[in-house]
Short mmCIF file of C-alpha atoms in Angstrom, two decimals:
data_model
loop_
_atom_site.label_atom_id
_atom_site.label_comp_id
_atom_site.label_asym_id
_atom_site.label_seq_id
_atom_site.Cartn_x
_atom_site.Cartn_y
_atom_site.Cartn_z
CA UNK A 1 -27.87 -22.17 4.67
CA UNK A 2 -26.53 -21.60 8.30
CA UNK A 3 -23.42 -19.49 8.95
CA UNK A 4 -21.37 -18.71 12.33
CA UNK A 5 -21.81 -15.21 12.71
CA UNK A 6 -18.37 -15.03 14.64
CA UNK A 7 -16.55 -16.36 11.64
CA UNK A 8 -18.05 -14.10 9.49
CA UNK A 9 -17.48 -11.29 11.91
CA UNK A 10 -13.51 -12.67 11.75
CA UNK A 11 -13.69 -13.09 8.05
CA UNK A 12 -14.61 -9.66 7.14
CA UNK A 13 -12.15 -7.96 9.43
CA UNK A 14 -10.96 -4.87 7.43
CA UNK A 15 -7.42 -4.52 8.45
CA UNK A 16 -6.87 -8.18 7.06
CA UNK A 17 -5.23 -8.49 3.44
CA UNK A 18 -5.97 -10.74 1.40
CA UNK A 19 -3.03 -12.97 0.51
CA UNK A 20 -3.98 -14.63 -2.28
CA UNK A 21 -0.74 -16.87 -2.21
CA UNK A 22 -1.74 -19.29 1.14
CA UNK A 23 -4.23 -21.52 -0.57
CA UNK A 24 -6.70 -20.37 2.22
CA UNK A 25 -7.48 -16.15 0.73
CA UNK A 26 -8.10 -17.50 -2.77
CA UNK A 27 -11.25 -18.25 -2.53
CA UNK A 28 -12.39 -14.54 -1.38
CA UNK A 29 -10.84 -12.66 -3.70
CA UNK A 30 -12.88 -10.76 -6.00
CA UNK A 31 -11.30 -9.62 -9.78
CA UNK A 32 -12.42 -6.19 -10.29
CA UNK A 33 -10.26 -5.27 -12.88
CA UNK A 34 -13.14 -5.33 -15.55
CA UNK A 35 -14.75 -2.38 -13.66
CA UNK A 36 -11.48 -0.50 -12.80
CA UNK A 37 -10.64 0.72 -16.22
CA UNK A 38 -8.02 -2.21 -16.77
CA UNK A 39 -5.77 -5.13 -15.58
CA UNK A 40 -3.55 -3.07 -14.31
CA UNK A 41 -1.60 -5.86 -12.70
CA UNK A 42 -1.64 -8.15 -15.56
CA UNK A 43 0.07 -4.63 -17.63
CA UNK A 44 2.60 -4.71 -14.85
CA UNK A 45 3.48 -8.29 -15.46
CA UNK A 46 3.58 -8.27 -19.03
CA UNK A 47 6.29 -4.76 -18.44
CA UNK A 48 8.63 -7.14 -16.33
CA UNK A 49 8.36 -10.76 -18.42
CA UNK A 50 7.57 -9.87 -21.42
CA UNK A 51 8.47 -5.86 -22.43
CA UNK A 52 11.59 -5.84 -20.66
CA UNK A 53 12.31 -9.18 -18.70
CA UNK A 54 16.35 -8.47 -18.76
CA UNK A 55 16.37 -4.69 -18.08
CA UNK A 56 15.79 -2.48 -14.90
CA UNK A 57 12.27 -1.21 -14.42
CA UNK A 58 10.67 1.26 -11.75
CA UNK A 59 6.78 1.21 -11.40
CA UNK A 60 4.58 3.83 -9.01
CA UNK A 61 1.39 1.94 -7.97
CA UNK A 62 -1.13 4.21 -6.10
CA UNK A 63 -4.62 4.42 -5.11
CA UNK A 64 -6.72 5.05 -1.69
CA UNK A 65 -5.15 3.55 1.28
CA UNK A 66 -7.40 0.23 1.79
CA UNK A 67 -9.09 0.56 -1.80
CA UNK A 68 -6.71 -2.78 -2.64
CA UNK A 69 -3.83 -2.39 -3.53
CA UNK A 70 -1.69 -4.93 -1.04
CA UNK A 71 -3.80 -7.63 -2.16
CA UNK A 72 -2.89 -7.25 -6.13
CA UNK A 73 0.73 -6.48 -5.54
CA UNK A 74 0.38 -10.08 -3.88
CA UNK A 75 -1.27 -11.23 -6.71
CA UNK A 76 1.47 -9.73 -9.12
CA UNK A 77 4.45 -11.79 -6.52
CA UNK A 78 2.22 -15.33 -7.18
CA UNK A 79 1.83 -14.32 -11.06
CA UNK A 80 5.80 -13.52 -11.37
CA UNK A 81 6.90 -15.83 -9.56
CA UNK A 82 4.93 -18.77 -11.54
CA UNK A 83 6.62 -17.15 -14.26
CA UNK A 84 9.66 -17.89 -12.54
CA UNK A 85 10.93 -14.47 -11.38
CA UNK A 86 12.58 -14.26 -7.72
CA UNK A 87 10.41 -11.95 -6.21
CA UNK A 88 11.02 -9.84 -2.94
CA UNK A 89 7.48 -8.68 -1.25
CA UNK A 90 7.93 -6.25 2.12
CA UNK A 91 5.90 -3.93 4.02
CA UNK A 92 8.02 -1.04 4.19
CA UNK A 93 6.48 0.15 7.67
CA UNK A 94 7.40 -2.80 9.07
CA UNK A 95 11.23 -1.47 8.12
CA UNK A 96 11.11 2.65 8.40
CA UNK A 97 9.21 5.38 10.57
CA UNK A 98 6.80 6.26 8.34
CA UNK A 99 6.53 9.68 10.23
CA UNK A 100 11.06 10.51 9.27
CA UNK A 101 11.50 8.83 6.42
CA UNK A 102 15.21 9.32 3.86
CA UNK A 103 16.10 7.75 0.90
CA UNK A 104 18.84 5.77 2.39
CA UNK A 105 16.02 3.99 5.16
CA UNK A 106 14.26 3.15 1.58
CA UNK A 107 17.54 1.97 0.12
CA UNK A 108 18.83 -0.02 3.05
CA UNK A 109 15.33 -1.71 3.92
CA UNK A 110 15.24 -3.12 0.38
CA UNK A 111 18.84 -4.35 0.71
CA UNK A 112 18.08 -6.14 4.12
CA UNK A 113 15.06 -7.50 2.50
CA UNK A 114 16.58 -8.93 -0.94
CA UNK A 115 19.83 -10.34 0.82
CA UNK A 116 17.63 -11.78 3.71
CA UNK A 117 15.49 -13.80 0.92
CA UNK A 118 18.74 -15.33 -0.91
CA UNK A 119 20.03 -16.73 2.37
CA UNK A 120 20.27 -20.26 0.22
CA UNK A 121 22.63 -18.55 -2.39
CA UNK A 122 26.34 -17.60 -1.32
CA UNK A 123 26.99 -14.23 -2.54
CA UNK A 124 30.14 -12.43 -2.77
CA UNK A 125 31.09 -10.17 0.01
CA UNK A 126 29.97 -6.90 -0.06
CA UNK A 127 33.26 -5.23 0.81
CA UNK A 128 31.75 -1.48 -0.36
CA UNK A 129 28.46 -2.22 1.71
CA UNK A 130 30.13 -3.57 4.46
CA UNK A 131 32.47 -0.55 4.84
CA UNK A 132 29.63 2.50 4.99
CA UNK A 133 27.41 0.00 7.89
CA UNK A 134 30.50 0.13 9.61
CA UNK A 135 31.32 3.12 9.38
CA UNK A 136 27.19 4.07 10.26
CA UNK A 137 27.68 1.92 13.44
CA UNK A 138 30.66 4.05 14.48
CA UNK A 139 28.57 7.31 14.37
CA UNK A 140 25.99 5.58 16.43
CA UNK A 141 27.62 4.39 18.64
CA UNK A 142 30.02 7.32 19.18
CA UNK A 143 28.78 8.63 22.34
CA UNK A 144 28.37 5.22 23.94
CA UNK A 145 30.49 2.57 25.61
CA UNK A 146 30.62 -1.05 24.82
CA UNK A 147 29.29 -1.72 27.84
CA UNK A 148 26.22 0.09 27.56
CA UNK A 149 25.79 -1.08 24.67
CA UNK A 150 25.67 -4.85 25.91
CA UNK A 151 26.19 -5.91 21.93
CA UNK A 152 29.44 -7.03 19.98
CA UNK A 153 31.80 -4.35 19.00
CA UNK A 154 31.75 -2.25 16.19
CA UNK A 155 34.64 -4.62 14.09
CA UNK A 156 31.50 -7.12 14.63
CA UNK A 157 28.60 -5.14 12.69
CA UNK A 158 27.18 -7.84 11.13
CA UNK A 159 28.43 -10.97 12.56
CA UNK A 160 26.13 -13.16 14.25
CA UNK A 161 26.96 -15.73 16.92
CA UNK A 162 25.75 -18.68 15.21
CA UNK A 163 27.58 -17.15 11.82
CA UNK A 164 30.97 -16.43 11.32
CA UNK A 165 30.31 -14.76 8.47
CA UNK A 166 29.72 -11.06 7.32
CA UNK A 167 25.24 -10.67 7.01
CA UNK A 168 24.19 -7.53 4.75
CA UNK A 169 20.45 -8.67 6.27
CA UNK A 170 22.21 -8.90 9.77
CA UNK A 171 24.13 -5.37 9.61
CA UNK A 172 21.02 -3.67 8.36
CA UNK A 173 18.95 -5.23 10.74
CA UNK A 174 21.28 -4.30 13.76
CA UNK A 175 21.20 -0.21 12.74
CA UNK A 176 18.02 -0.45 11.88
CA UNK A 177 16.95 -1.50 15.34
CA UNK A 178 19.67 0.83 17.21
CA UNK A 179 17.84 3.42 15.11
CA UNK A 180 14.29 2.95 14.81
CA UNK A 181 12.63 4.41 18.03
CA UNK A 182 15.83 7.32 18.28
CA UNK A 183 14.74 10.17 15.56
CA UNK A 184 18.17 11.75 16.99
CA UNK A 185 20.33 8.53 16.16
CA UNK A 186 17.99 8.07 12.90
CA UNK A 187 19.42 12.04 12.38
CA UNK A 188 22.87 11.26 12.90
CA UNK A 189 22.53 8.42 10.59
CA UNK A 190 20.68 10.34 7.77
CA UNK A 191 23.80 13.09 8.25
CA UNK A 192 26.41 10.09 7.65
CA UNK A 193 24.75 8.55 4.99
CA UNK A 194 23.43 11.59 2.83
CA UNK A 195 26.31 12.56 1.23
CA UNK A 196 27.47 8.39 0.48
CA UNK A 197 23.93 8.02 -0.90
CA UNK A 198 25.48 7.83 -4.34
CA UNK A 199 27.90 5.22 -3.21
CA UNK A 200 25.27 3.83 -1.67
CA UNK A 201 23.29 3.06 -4.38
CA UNK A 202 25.78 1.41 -6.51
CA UNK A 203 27.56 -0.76 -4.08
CA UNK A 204 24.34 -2.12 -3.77
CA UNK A 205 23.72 -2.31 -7.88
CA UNK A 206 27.48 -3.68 -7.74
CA UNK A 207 27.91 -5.91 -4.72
CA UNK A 208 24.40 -7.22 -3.81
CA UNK A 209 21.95 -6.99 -7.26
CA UNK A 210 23.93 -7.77 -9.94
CA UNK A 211 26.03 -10.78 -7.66
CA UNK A 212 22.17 -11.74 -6.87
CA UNK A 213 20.31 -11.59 -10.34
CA UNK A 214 23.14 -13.54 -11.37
CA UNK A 215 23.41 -16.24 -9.62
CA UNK A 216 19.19 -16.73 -9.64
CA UNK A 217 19.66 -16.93 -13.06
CA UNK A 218 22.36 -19.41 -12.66
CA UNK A 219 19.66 -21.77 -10.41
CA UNK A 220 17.01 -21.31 -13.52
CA UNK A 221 15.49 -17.70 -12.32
CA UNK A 222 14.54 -15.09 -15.04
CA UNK A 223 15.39 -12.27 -12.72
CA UNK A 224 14.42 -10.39 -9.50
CA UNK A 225 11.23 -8.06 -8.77
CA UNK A 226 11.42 -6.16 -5.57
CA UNK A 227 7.77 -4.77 -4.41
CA UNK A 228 8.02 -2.40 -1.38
CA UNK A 229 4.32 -1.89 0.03
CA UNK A 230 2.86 0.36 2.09
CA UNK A 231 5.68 3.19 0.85
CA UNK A 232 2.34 5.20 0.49
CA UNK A 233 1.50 5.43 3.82
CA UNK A 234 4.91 7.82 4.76
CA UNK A 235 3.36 10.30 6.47
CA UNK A 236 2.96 14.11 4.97
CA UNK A 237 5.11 16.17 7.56
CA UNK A 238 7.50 19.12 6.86
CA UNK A 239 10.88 18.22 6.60
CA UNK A 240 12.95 20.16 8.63
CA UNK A 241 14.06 22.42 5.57
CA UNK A 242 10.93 22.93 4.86
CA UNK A 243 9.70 20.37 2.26
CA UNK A 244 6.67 18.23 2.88
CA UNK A 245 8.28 14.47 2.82
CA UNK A 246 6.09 12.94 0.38
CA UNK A 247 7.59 15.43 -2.50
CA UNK A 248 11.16 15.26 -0.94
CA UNK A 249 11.28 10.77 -1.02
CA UNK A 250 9.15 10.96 -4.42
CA UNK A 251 10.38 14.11 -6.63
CA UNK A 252 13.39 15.39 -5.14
CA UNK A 253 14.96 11.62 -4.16
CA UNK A 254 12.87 10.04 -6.94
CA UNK A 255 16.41 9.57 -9.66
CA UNK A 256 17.21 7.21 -6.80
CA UNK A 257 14.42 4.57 -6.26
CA UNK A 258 14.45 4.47 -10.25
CA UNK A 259 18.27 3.27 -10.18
CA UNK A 260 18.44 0.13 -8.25
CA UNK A 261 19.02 -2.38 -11.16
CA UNK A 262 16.18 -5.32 -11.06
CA UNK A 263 12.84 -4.96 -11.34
CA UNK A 264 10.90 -2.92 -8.69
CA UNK A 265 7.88 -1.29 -7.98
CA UNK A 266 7.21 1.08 -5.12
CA UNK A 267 3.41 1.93 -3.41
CA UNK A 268 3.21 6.03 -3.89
CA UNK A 269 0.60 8.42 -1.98
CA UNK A 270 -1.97 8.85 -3.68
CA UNK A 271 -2.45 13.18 -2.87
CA UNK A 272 0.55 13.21 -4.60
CA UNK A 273 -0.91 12.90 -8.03
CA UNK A 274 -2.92 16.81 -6.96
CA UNK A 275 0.37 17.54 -5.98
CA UNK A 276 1.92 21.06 -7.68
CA UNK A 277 5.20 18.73 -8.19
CA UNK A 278 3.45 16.17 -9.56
CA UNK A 279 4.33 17.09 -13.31
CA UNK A 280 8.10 17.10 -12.28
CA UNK A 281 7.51 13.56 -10.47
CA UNK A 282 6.33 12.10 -13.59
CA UNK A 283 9.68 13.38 -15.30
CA UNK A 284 11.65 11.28 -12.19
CA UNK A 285 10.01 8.40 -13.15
CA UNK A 286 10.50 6.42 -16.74
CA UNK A 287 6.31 6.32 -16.84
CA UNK A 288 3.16 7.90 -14.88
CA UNK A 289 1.74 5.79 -11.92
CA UNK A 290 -0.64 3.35 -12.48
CA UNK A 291 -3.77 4.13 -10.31
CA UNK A 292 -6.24 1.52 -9.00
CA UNK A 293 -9.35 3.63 -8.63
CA UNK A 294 -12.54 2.57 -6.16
CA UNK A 295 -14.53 0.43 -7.62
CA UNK A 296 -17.59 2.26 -9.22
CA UNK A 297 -20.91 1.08 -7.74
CA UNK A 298 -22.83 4.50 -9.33
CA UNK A 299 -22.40 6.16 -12.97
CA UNK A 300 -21.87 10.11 -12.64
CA UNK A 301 -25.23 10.91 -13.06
CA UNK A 302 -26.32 8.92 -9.99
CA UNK A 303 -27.52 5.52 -11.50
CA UNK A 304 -26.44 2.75 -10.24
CA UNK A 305 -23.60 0.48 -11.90
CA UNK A 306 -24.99 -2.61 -12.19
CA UNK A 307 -21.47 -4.46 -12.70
CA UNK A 308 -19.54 -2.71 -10.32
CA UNK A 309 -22.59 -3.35 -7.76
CA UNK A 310 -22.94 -6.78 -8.74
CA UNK A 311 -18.55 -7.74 -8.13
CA UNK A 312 -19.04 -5.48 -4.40
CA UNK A 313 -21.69 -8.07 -3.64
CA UNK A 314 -19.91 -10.87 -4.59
CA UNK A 315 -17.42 -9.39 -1.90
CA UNK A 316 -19.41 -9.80 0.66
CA UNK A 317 -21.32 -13.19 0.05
CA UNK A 318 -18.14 -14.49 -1.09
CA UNK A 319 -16.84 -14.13 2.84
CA UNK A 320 -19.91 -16.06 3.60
CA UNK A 321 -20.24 -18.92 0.63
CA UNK A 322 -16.63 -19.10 -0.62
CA UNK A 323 -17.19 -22.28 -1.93
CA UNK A 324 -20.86 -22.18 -3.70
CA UNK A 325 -20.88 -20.46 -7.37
CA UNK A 326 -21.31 -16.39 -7.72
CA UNK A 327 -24.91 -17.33 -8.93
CA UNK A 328 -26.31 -19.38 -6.20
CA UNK A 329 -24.72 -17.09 -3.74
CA UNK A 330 -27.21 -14.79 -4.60
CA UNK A 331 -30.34 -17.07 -3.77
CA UNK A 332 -28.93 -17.17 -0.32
CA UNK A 333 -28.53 -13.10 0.50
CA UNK A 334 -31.34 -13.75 2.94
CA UNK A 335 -29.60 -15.95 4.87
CA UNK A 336 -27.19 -12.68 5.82
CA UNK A 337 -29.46 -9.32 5.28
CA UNK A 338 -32.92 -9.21 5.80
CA UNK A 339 -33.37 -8.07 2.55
CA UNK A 340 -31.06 -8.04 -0.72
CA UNK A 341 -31.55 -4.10 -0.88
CA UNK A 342 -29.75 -3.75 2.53
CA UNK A 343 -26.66 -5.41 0.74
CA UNK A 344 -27.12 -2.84 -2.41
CA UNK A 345 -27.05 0.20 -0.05
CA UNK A 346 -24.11 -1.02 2.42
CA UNK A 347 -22.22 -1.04 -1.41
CA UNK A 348 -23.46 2.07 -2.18
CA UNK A 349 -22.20 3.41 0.96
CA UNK A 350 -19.24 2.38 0.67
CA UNK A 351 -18.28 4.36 -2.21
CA UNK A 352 -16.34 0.76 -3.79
CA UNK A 353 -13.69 1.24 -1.51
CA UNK A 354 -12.78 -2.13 -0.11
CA UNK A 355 -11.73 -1.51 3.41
CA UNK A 356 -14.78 1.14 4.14
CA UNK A 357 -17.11 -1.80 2.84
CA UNK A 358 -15.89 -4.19 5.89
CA UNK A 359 -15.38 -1.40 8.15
CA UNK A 360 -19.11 -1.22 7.57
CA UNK A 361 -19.88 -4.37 7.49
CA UNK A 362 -18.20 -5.56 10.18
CA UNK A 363 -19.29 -2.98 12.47
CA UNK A 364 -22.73 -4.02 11.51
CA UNK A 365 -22.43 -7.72 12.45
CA UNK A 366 -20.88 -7.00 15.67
CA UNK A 367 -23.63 -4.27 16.39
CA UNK A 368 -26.63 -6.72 15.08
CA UNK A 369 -24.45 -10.10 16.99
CA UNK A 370 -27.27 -12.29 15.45
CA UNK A 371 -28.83 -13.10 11.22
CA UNK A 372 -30.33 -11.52 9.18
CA UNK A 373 -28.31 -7.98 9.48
CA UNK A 374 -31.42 -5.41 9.40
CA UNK A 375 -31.27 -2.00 7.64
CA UNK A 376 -32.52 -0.17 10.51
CA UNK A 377 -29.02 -1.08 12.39
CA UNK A 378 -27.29 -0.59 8.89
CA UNK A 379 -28.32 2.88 9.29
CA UNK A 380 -26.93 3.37 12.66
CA UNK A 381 -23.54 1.93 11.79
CA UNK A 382 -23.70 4.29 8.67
CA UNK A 383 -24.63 7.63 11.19
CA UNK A 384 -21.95 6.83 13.50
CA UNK A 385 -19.28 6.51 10.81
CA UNK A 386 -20.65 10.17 9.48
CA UNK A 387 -20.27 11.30 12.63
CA UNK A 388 -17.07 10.29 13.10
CA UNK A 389 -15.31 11.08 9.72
CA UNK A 390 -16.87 14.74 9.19
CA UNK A 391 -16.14 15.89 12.69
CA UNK A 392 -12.21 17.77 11.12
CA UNK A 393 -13.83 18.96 8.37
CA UNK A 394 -13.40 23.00 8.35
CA UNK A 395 -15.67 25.17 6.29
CA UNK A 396 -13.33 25.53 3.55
CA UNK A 397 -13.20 22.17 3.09
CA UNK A 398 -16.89 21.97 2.81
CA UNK A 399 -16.70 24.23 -0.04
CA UNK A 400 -14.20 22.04 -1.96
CA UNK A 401 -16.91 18.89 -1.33
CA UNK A 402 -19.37 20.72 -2.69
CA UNK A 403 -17.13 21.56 -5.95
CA UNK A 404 -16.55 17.96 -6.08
CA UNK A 405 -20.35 17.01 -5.84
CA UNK A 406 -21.08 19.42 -8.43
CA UNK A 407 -17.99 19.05 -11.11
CA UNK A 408 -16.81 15.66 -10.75
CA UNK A 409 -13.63 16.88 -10.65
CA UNK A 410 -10.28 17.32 -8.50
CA UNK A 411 -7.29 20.24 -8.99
CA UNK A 412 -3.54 19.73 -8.40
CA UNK A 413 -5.04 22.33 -5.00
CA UNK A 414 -3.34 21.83 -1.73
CA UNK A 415 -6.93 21.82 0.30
CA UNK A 416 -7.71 18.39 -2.48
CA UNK A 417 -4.76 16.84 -1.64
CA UNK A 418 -5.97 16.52 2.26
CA UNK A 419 -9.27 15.65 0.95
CA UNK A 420 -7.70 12.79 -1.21
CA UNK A 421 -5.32 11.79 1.63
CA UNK A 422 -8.77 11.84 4.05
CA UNK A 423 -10.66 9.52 1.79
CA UNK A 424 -13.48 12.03 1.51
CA UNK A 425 -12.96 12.20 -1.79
CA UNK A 426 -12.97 8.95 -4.05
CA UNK A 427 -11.55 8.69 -7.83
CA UNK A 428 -13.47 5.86 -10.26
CA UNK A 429 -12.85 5.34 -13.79
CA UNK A 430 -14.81 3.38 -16.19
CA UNK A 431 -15.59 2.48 -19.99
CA UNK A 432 -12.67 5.17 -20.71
CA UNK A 433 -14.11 7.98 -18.09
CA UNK A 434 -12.74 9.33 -15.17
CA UNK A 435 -14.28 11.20 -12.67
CA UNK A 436 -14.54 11.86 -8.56
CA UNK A 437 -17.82 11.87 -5.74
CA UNK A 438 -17.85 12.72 -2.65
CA UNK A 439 -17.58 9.60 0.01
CA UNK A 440 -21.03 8.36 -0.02
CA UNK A 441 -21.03 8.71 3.83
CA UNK A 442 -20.83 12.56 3.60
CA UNK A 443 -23.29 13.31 1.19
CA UNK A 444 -26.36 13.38 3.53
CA UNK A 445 -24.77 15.35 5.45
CA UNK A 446 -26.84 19.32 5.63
CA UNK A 447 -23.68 20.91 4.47
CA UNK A 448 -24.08 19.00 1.52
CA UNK A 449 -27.66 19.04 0.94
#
């Protein structure tokens, strides 16, 4: 069976998601769940239409940056939304600076987003809303003239040209901008909105959800789901009082990304579970994070696990034979590898995280630039990556990867939360067990022979 190498190579670029929702993706995706301890997806459906389809809810979903996670929260928006739920999917980093990041950016990004997807539906105007962006714009804009400015005055926050009337999505979008690549206008903001974050909060619950869920429900909609991705990716940085941000937007903000009233669920960092806070987190929140763990591709004990293996392999060939069953993809591995046990260890290697799998694999095609892909060059790509991934790890750190190797096991210790947050770490969990390795890359390594 002949394949172009080049749209393979294109196919199994790592920093594309999956979006299981254009027709086109579908036929990639892999189901995992039976190997990740759980539906965990299919739980979080059931929560919103089934447990609680009229009532608020708040859901944490974590796991390894790249392990998978964008492509099942798009998976939950197709499931809810056959089910007839509005539902609102963003990637927060495309609204805030993940490195100076408040609760109000989380707050107002979800506002822009949810009144920028019911431009069909006339809402009420937000008169509450409308008052503290004005009033935002005003601080802004305080030191500079109209002029400079070269935008409509501050009465006309919110207006557009083609639009007479007031935008929420328009108004957010405008301070947003003014703010975005300014950490001293984001400051001045921050200072302004801080002490309204209360008011805040429930002119949006007043003026923008409630006016919304009702009216969606007036057109036949059972409610609204709000999923704000790539929340986990807010990087770690000291506040400048002195907490780390993660802990500040999570346990000392969390009360207020649990009291938006719809349905929402917010992408957490996943060093935050080893985090010392992480017991008063879990009090924030109404239940504990769900996790998506790597997929497992070897038991504890080092023997391989067969399904896990087997579903990381139909990754791969799937990119290559989307349309040819699981079974007869497998009479055709030679038609990629030059042997089916260079497929096995490129799994292996990967540790069952996702991304690392077609950062490997796609390093190897364009390395190779011809069929079969040979182990020999496998083993290059797989030294280079080594090279490149152990090269900030200090001595002490060393000493926590071999704890890991040896136990299996993680503490809520600062040095494991970096180790986590690296990805030199991975977490699996399987027939009821939990457990961690050591990235597969490092553990040839001497200082962990």
């Amino acid at each position: 069976m002949t394949i172009d190498i080049r749209k393979f190579y294109q196919i199994t670029n790592p920093s594309k998601t999956l979006n299981i929702n254009n027709g086109v993706d579908d036929q990639y995706y892999i189901d995992f769940s039976s190997v990740r301890g759980g539906d965990i997806i299919s739980e979080l459906k059931e929560k919103i239409t089934f447990w609680q389809p009229d009532e608020p809810t708040c859901t944490l979903f974590t796991g390894h940056i790249g392990c998978g996670k964008s492509t099942e929260l798009l998976r939950l928006q197709a499931e809810l939304e056959k089910d007839n739920f509005h539902v609102v999917y963003f990637e927060s980093s495309e609204d805030l600076v993940t490195t100076d990041v408040d609760i109000a950016d989380v707050m107002l990004a979800i506002a822009r987003r949810v009144s920028q997807s019911l431009d069909k539906i006339t809402l009420e105007e937000p008169k509450k809303l409308k008052e503290l962006l004005q009033g935002a714009w005003k601080v802004l804009n305080a030191e500079v003239t109209a002029a400079e400015l070269k935008v409509p005055g501050v009465g006309d926050l919110g207006f557009s040209q083609e639009n007479e009337k007031f935008s929420l999505a328009f108004g957010i979008g405008k301070i947003t901008a003014r703010t975005k690549s300014d950490p001293s206008l984001r400051e001045k903001l921050n200072q302004f909105l801080a002490p309204q974050k209360l008011t805040l909060l429930q002119a949006i619950n007043q003026e923008l959800l409630a006016d919304a869920i009702a009216k969606l429900k007036q057109q036949g909609k059972k409610g609204l789901t709000v999923i704000v991705d790539n929340l986990d990716r807010i990087d770690n940085r000291v506040k400048a009082w002195g907490r780390p941000q993660q802990e500040y937007l999570f346990v000392d903000q969390g009360e207020f990304l649990t009291k938006l009233n719809c349905h929402i669920v917010y992408t957490m960092p996943l060093s935050l579970k080893f985090s010392n806070d992480y017991g008063m987190l879990t009090q924030r929140f109404p239940e504990d994070p769900k996790v998506l763990p790597m997929v497992p591709v070897q038991f504890p004990d080092g023997s391989i696990h067969a399904s896990g293996m087997a579903l990381m392999q139909q990754m791969v060939l799937a990119r290559a034979f989307p349309e040819i069953a699981p079974a007869e993809r497998l009479k055709n591995i030679t038609a990629i590898f030059d042997d089916a046990t260079t497929l096995e260890h490129l799994c292996r290697m990967s540790g069952g995280h996702v991304r690392d799998l077609l950062r490997l694999l796609n390093s190897l095609i364009q390395k190779q630039r011809e069929f079969p892909l040979r182990r020999e060059t496998l083993e290059t790509v797989i030294r280079e990556r080594r090279n490149e991934i152990m090269m900030p790890i200090s001595p002490q750190e060393w000493q926590l990867l071999r704890r890991v190797k040896e136990t299996k096991k993680v503490s809520d210790d600062e040095g494991y939360q970096k180790l986590i947050r690296s990805r030199f770490v991975f977490e699996y969990r399987s027939g009821g067990e939990s457990w961690f390795e050591v990235n597969p890359i490092l553990t040839e390594t001497e200082e962990l022979l």
